[in-house]
PQR file of N, CA, C, O and H, with PARSE charges and radii, in Angstrom:
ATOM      1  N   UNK A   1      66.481 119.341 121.224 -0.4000 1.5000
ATOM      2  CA  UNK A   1      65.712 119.305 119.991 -0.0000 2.0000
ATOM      3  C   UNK A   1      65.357 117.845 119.668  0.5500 1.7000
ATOM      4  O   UNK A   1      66.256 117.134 119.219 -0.5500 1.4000
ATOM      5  N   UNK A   2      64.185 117.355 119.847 -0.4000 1.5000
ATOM      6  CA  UNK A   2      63.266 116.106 118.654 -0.0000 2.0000
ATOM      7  C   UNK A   2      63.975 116.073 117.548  0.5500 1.7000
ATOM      8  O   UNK A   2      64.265 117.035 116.836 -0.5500 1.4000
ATOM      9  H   UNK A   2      63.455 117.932 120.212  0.4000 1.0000
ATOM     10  N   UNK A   3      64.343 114.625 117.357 -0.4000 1.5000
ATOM     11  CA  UNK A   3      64.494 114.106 116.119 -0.0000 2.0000
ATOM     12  C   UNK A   3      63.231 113.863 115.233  0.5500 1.7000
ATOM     13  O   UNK A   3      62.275 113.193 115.624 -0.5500 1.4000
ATOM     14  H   UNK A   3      64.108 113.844 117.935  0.4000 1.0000
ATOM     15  N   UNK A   4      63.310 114.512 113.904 -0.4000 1.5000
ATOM     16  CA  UNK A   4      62.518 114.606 113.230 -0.0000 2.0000
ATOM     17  C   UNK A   4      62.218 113.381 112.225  0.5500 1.7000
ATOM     18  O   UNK A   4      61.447 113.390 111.266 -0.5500 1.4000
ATOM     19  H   UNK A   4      64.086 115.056 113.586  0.4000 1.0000
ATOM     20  N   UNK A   5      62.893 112.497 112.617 -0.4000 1.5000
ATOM     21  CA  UNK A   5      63.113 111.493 111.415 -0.0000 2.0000
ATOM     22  C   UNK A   5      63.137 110.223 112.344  0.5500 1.7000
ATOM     23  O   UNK A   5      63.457 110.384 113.522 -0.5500 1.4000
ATOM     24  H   UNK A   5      63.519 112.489 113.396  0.4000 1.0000
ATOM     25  N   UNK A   6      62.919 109.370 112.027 -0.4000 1.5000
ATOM     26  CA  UNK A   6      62.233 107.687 112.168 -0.0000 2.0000
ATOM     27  C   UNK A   6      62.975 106.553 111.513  0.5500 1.7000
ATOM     28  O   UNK A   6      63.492 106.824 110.429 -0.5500 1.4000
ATOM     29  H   UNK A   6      62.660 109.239 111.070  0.4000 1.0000
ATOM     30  N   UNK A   7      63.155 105.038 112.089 -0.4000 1.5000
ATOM     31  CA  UNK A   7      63.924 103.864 111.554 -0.0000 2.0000
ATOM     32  C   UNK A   7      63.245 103.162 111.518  0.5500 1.7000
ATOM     33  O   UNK A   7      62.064 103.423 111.748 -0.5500 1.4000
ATOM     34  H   UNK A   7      62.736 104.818 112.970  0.4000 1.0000
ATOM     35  N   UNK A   8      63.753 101.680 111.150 -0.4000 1.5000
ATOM     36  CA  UNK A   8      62.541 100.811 111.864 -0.0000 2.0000
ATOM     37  C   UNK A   8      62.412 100.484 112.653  0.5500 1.7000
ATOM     38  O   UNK A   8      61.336 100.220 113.191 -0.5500 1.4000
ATOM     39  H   UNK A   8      64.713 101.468 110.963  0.4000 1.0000
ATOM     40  N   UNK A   9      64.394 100.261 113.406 -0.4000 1.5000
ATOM     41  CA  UNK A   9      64.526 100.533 114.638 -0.0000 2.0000
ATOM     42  C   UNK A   9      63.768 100.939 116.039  0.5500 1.7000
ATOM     43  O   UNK A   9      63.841 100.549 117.204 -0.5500 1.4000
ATOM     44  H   UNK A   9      65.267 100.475 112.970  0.4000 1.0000
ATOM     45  N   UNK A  10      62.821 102.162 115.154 -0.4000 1.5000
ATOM     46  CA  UNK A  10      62.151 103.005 116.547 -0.0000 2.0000
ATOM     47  C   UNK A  10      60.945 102.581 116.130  0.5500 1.7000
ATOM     48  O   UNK A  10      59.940 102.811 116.803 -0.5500 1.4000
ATOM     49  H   UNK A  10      62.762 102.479 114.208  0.4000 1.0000
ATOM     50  N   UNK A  11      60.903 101.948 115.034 -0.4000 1.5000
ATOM     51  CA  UNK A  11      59.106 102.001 114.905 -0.0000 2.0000
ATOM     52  C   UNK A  11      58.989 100.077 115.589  0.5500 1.7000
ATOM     53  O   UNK A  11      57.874  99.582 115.753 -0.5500 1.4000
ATOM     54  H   UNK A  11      61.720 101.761 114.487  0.4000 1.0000
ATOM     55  N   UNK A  12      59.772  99.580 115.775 -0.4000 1.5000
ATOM     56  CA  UNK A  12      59.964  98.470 116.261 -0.0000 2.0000
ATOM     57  C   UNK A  12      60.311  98.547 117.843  0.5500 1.7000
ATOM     58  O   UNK A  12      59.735  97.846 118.675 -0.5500 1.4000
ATOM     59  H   UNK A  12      60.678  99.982 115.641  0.4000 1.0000
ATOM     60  N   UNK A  13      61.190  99.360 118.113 -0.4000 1.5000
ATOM     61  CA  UNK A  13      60.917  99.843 119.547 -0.0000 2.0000
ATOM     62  C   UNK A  13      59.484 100.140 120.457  0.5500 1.7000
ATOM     63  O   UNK A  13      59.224 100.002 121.653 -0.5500 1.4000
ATOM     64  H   UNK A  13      61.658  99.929 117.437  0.4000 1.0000
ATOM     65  N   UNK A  14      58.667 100.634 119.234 -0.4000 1.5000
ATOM     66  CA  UNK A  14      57.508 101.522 119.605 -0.0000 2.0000
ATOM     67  C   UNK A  14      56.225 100.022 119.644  0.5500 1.7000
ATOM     68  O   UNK A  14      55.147 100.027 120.238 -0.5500 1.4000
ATOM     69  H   UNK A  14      58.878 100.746 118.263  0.4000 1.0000
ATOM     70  N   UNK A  15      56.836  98.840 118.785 -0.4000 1.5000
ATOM     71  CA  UNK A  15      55.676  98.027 119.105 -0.0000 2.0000
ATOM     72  C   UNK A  15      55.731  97.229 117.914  0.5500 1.7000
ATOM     73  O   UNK A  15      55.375  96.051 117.942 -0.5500 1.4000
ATOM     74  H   UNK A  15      57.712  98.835 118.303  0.4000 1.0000
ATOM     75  N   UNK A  16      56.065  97.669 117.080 -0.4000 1.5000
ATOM     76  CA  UNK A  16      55.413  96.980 115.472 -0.0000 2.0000
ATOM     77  C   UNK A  16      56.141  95.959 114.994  0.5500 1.7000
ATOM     78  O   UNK A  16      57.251  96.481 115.106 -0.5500 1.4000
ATOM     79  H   UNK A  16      56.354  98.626 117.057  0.4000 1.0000
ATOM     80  N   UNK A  17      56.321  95.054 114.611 -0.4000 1.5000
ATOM     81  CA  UNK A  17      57.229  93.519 114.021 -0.0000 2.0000
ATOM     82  C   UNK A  17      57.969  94.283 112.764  0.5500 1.7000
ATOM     83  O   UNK A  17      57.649  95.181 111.985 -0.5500 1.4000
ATOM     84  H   UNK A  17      55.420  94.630 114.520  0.4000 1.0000
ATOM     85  N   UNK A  18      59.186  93.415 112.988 -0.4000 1.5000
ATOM     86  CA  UNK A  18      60.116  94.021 111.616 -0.0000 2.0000
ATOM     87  C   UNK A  18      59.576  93.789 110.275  0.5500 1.7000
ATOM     88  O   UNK A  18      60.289  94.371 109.457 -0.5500 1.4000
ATOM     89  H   UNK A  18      59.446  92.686 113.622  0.4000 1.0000
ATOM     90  N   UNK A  19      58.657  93.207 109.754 -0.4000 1.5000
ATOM     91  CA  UNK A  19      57.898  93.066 108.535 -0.0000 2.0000
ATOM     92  C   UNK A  19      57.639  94.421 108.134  0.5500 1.7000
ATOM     93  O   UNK A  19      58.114  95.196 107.303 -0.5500 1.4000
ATOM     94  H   UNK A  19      58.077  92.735 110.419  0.4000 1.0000
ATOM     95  N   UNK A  20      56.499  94.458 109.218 -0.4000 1.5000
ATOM     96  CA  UNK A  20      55.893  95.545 109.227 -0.0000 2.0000
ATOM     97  C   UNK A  20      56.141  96.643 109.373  0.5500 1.7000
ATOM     98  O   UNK A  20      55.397  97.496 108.888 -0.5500 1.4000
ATOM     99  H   UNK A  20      56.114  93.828 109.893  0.4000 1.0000
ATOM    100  N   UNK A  21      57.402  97.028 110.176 -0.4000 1.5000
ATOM    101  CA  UNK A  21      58.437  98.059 110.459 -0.0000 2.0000
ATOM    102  C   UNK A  21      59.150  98.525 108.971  0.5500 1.7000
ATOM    103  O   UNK A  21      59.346  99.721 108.757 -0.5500 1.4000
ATOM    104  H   UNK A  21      58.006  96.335 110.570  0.4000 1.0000
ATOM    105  N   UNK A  22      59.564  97.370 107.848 -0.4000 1.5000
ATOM    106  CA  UNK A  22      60.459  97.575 106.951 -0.0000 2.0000
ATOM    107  C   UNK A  22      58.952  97.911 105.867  0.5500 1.7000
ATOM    108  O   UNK A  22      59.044  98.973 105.253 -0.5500 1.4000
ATOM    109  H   UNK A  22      59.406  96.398 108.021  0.4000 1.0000
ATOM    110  N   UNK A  23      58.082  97.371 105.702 -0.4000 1.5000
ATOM    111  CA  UNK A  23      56.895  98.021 104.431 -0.0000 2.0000
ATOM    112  C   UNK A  23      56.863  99.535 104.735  0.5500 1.7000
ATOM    113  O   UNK A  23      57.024 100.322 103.801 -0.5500 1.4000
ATOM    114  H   UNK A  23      58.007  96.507 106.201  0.4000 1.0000
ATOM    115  N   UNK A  24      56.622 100.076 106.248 -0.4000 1.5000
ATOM    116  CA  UNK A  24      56.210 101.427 106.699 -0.0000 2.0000
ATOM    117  C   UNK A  24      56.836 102.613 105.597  0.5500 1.7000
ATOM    118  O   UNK A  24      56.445 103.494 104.831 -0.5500 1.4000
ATOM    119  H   UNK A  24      56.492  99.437 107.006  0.4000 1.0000
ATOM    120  N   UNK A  25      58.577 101.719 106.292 -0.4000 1.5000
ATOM    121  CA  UNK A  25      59.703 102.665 105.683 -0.0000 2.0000
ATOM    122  C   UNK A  25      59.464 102.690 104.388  0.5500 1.7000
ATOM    123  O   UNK A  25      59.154 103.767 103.879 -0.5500 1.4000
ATOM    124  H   UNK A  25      58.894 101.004 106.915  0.4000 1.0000
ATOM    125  N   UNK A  26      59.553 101.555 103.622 -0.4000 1.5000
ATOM    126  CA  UNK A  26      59.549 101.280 102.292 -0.0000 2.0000
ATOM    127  C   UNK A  26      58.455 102.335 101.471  0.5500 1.7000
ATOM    128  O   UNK A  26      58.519 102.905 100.382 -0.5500 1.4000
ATOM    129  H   UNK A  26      59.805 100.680 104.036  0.4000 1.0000
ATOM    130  N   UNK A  27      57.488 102.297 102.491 -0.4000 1.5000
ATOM    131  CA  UNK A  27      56.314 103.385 101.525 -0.0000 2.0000
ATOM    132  C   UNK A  27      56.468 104.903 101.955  0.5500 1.7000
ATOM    133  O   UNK A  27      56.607 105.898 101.244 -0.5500 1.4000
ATOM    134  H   UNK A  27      57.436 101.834 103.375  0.4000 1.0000
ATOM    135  N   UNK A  28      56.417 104.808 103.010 -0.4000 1.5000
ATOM    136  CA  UNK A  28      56.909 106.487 103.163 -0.0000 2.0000
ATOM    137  C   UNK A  28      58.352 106.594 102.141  0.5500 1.7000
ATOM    138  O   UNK A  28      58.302 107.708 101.620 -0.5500 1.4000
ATOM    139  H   UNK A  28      56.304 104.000 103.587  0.4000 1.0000
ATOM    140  N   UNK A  29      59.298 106.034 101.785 -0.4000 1.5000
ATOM    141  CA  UNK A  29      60.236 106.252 100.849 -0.0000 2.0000
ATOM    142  C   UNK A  29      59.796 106.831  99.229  0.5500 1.7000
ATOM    143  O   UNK A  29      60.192 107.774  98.543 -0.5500 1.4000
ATOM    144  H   UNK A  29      59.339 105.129 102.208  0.4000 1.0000
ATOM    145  N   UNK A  30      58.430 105.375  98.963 -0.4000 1.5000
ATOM    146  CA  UNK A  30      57.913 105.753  97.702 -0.0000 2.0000
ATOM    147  C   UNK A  30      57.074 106.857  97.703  0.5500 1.7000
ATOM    148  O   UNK A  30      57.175 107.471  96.641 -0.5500 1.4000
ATOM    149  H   UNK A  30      58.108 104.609  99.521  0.4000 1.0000
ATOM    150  N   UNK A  31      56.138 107.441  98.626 -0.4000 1.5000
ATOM    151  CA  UNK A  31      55.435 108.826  98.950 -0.0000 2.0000
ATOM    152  C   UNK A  31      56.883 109.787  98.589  0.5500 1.7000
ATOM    153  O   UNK A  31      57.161 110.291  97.501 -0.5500 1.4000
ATOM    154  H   UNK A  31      56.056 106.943  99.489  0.4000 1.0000
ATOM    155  N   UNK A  32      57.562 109.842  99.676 -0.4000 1.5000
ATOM    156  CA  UNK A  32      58.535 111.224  99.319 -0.0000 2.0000
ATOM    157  C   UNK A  32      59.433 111.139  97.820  0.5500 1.7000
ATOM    158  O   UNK A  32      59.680 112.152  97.165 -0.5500 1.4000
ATOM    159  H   UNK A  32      57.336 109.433 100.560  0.4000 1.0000
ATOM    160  N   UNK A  33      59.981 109.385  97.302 -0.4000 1.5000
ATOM    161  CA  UNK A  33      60.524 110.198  95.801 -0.0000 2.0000
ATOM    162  C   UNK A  33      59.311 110.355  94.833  0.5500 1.7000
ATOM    163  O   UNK A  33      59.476 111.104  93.870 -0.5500 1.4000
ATOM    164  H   UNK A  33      59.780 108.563  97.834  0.4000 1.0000
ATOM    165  N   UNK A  34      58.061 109.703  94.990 -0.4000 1.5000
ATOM    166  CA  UNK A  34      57.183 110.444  94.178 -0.0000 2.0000
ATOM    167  C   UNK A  34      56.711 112.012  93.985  0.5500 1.7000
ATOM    168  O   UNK A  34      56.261 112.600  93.002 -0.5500 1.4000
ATOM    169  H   UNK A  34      57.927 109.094  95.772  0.4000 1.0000
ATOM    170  N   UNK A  35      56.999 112.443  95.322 -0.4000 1.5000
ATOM    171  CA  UNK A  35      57.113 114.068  95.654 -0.0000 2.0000
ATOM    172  C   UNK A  35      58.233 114.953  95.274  0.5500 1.7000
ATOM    173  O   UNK A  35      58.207 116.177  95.402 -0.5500 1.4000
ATOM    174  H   UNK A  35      57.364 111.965  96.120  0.4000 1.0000
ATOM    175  N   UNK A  36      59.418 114.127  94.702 -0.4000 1.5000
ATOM    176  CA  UNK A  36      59.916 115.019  94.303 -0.0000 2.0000
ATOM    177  C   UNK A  36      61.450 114.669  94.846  0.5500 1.7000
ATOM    178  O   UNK A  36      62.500 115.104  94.374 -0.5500 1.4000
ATOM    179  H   UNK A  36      59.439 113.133  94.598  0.4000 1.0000
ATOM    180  N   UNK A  37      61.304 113.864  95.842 -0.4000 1.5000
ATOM    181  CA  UNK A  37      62.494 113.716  97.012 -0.0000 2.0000
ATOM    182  C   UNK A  37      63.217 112.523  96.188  0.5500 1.7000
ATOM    183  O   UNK A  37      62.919 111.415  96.634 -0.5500 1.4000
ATOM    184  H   UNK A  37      60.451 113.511  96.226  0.4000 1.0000
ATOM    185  N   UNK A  38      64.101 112.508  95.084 -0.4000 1.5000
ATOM    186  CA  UNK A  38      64.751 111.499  94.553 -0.0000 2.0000
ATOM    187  C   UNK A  38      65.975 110.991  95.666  0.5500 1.7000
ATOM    188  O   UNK A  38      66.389 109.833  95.707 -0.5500 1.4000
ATOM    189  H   UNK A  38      64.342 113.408  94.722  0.4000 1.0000
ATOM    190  N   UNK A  39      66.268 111.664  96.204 -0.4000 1.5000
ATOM    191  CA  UNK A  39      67.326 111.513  97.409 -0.0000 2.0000
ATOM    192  C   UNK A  39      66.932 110.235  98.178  0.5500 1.7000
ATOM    193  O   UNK A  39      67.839 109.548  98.647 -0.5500 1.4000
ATOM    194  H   UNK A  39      65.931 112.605  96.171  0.4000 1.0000
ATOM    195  N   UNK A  40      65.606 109.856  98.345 -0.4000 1.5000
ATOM    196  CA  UNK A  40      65.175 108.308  99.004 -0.0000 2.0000
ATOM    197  C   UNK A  40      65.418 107.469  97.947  0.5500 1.7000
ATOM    198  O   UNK A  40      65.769 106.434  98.512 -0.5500 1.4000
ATOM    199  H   UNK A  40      64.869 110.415  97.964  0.4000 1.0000
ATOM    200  N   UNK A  41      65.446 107.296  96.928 -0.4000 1.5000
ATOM    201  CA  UNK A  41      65.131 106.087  95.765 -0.0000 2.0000
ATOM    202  C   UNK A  41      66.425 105.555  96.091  0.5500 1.7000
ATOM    203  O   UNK A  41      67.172 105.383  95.127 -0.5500 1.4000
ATOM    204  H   UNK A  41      65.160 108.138  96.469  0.4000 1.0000
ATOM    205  N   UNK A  42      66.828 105.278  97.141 -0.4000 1.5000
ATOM    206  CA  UNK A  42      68.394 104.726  97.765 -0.0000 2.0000
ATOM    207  C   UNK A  42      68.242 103.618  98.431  0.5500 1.7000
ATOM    208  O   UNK A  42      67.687 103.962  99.474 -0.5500 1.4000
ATOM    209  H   UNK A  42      66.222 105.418  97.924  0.4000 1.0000
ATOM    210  N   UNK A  43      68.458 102.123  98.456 -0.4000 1.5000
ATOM    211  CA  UNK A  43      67.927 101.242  99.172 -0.0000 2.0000
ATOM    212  C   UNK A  43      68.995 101.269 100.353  0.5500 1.7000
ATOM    213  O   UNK A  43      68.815 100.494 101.292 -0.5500 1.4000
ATOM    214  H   UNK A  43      68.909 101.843  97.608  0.4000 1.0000
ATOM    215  N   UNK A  44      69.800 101.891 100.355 -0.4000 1.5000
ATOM    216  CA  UNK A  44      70.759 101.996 102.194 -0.0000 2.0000
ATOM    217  C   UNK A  44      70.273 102.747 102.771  0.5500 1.7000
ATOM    218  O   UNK A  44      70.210 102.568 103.987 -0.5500 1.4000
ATOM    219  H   UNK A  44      69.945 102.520  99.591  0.4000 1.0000
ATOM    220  N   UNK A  45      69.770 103.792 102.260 -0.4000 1.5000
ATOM    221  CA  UNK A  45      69.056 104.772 102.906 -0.0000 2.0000
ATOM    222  C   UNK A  45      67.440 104.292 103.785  0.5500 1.7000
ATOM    223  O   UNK A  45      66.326 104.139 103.283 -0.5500 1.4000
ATOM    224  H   UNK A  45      69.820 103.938 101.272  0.4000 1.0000
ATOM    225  N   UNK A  46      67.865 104.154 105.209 -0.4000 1.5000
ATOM    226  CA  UNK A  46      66.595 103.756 106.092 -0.0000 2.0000
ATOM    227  C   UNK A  46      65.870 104.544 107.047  0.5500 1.7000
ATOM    228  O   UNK A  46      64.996 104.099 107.790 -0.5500 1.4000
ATOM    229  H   UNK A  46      68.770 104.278 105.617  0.4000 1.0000
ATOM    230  N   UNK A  47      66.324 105.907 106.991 -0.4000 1.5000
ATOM    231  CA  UNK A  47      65.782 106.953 107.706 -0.0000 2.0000
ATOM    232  C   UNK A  47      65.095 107.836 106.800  0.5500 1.7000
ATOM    233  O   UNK A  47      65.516 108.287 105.735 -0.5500 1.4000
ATOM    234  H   UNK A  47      67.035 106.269 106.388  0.4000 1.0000
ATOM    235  N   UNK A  48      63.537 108.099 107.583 -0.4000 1.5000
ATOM    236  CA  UNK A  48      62.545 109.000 106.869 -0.0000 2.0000
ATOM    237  C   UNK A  48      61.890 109.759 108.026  0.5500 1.7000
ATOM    238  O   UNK A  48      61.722 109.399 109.191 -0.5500 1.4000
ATOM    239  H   UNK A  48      63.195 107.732 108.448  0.4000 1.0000
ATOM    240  N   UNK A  49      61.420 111.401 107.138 -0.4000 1.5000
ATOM    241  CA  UNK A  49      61.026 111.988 108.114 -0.0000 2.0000
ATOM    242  C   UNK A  49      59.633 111.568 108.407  0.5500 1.7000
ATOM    243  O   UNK A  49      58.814 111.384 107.507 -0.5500 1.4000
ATOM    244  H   UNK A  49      61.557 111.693 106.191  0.4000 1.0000
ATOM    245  N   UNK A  50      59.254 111.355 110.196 -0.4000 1.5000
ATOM    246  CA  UNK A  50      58.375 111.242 111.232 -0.0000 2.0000
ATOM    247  C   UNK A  50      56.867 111.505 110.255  0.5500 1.7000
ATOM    248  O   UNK A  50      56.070 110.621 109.942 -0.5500 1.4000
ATOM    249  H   UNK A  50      59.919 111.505 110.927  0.4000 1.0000
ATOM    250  N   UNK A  51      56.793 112.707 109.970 -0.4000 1.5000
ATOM    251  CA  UNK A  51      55.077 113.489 109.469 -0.0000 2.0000
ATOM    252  C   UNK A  51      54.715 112.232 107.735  0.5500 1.7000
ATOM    253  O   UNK A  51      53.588 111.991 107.302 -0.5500 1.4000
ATOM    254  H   UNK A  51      57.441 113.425 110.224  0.4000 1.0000
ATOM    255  N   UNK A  52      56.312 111.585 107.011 -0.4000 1.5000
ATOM    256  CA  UNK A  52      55.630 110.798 106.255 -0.0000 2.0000
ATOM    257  C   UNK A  52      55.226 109.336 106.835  0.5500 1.7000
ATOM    258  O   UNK A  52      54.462 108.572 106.244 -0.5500 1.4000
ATOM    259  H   UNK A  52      57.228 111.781 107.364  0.4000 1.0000
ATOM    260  N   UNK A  53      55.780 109.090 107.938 -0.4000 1.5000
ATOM    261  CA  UNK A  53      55.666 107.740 108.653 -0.0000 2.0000
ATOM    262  C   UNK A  53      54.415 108.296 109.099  0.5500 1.7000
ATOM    263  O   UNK A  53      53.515 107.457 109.103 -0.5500 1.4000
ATOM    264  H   UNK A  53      56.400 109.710 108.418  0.4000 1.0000
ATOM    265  N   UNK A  54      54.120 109.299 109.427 -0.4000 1.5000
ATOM    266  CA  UNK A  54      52.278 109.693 110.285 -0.0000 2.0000
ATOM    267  C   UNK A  54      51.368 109.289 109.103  0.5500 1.7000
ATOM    268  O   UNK A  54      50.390 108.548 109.200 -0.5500 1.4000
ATOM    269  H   UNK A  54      54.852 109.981 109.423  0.4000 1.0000
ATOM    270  N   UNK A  55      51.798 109.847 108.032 -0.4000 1.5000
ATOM    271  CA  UNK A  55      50.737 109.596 106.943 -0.0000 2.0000
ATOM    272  C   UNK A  55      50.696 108.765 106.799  0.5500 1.7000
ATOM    273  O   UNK A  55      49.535 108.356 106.798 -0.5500 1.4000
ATOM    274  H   UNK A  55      52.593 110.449 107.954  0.4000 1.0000
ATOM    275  N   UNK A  56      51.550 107.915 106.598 -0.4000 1.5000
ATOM    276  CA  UNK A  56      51.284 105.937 105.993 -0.0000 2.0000
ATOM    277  C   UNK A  56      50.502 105.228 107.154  0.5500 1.7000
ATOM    278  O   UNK A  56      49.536 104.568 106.771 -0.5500 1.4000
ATOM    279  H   UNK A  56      52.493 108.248 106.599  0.4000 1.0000
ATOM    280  N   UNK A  57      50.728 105.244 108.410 -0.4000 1.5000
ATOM    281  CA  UNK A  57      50.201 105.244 109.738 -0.0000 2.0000
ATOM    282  C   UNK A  57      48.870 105.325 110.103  0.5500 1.7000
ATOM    283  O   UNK A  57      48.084 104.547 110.643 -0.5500 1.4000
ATOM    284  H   UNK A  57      51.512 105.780 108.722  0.4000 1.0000
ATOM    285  N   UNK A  58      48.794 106.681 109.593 -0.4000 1.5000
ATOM    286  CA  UNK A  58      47.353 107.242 110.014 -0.0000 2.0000
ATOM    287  C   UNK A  58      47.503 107.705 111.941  0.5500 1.7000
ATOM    288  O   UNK A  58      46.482 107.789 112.625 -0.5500 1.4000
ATOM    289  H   UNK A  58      49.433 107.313 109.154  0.4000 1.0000
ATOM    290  N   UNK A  59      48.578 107.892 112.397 -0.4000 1.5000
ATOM    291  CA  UNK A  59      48.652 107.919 113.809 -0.0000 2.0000
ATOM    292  C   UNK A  59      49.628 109.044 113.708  0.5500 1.7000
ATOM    293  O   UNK A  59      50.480 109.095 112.821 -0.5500 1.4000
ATOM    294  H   UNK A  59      49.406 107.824 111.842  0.4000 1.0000
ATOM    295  N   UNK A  60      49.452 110.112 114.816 -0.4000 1.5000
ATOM    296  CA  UNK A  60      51.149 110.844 115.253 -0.0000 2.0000
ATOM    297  C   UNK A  60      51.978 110.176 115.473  0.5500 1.7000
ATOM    298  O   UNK A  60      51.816 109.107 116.061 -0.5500 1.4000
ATOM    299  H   UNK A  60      48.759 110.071 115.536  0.4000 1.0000
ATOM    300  N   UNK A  61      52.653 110.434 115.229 -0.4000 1.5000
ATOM    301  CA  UNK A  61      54.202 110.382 116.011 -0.0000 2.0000
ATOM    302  C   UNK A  61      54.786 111.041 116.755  0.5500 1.7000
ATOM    303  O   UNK A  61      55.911 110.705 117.125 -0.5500 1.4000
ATOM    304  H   UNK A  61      52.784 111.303 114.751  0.4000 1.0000
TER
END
């Protein structure tokens, strides 16, 4: 089974500079607790699911 969920770790693996790796996360965080997902409004918390990292992106994952 695919892991459904994303770091910056992997998005830095995948190519992208840690700047840019840590804003990704940071906004897919503010997308999902604006949706409802208060469970992100956690700053230890650095894992988000993949489909909100697509949206901030504009690319699959």
């Amino acid at each position: 089974m695919e892991n459904q969920t994303i770091t910056k770790n992997d998005l830095m693996a995948m190519g992208y500079k840690q700047g840019t790796a840590v804003k990704v996360i940071h906004q897919s965080k503010e997308i999902l607790v604006s949706q409802g997902f208060t469970f992100y409004n956690n700053k230890r918390l650095g894992r988000v699911p993949k489909s909100t990292v697509s949206k901030v992106l504009g690319v699959d994952i």
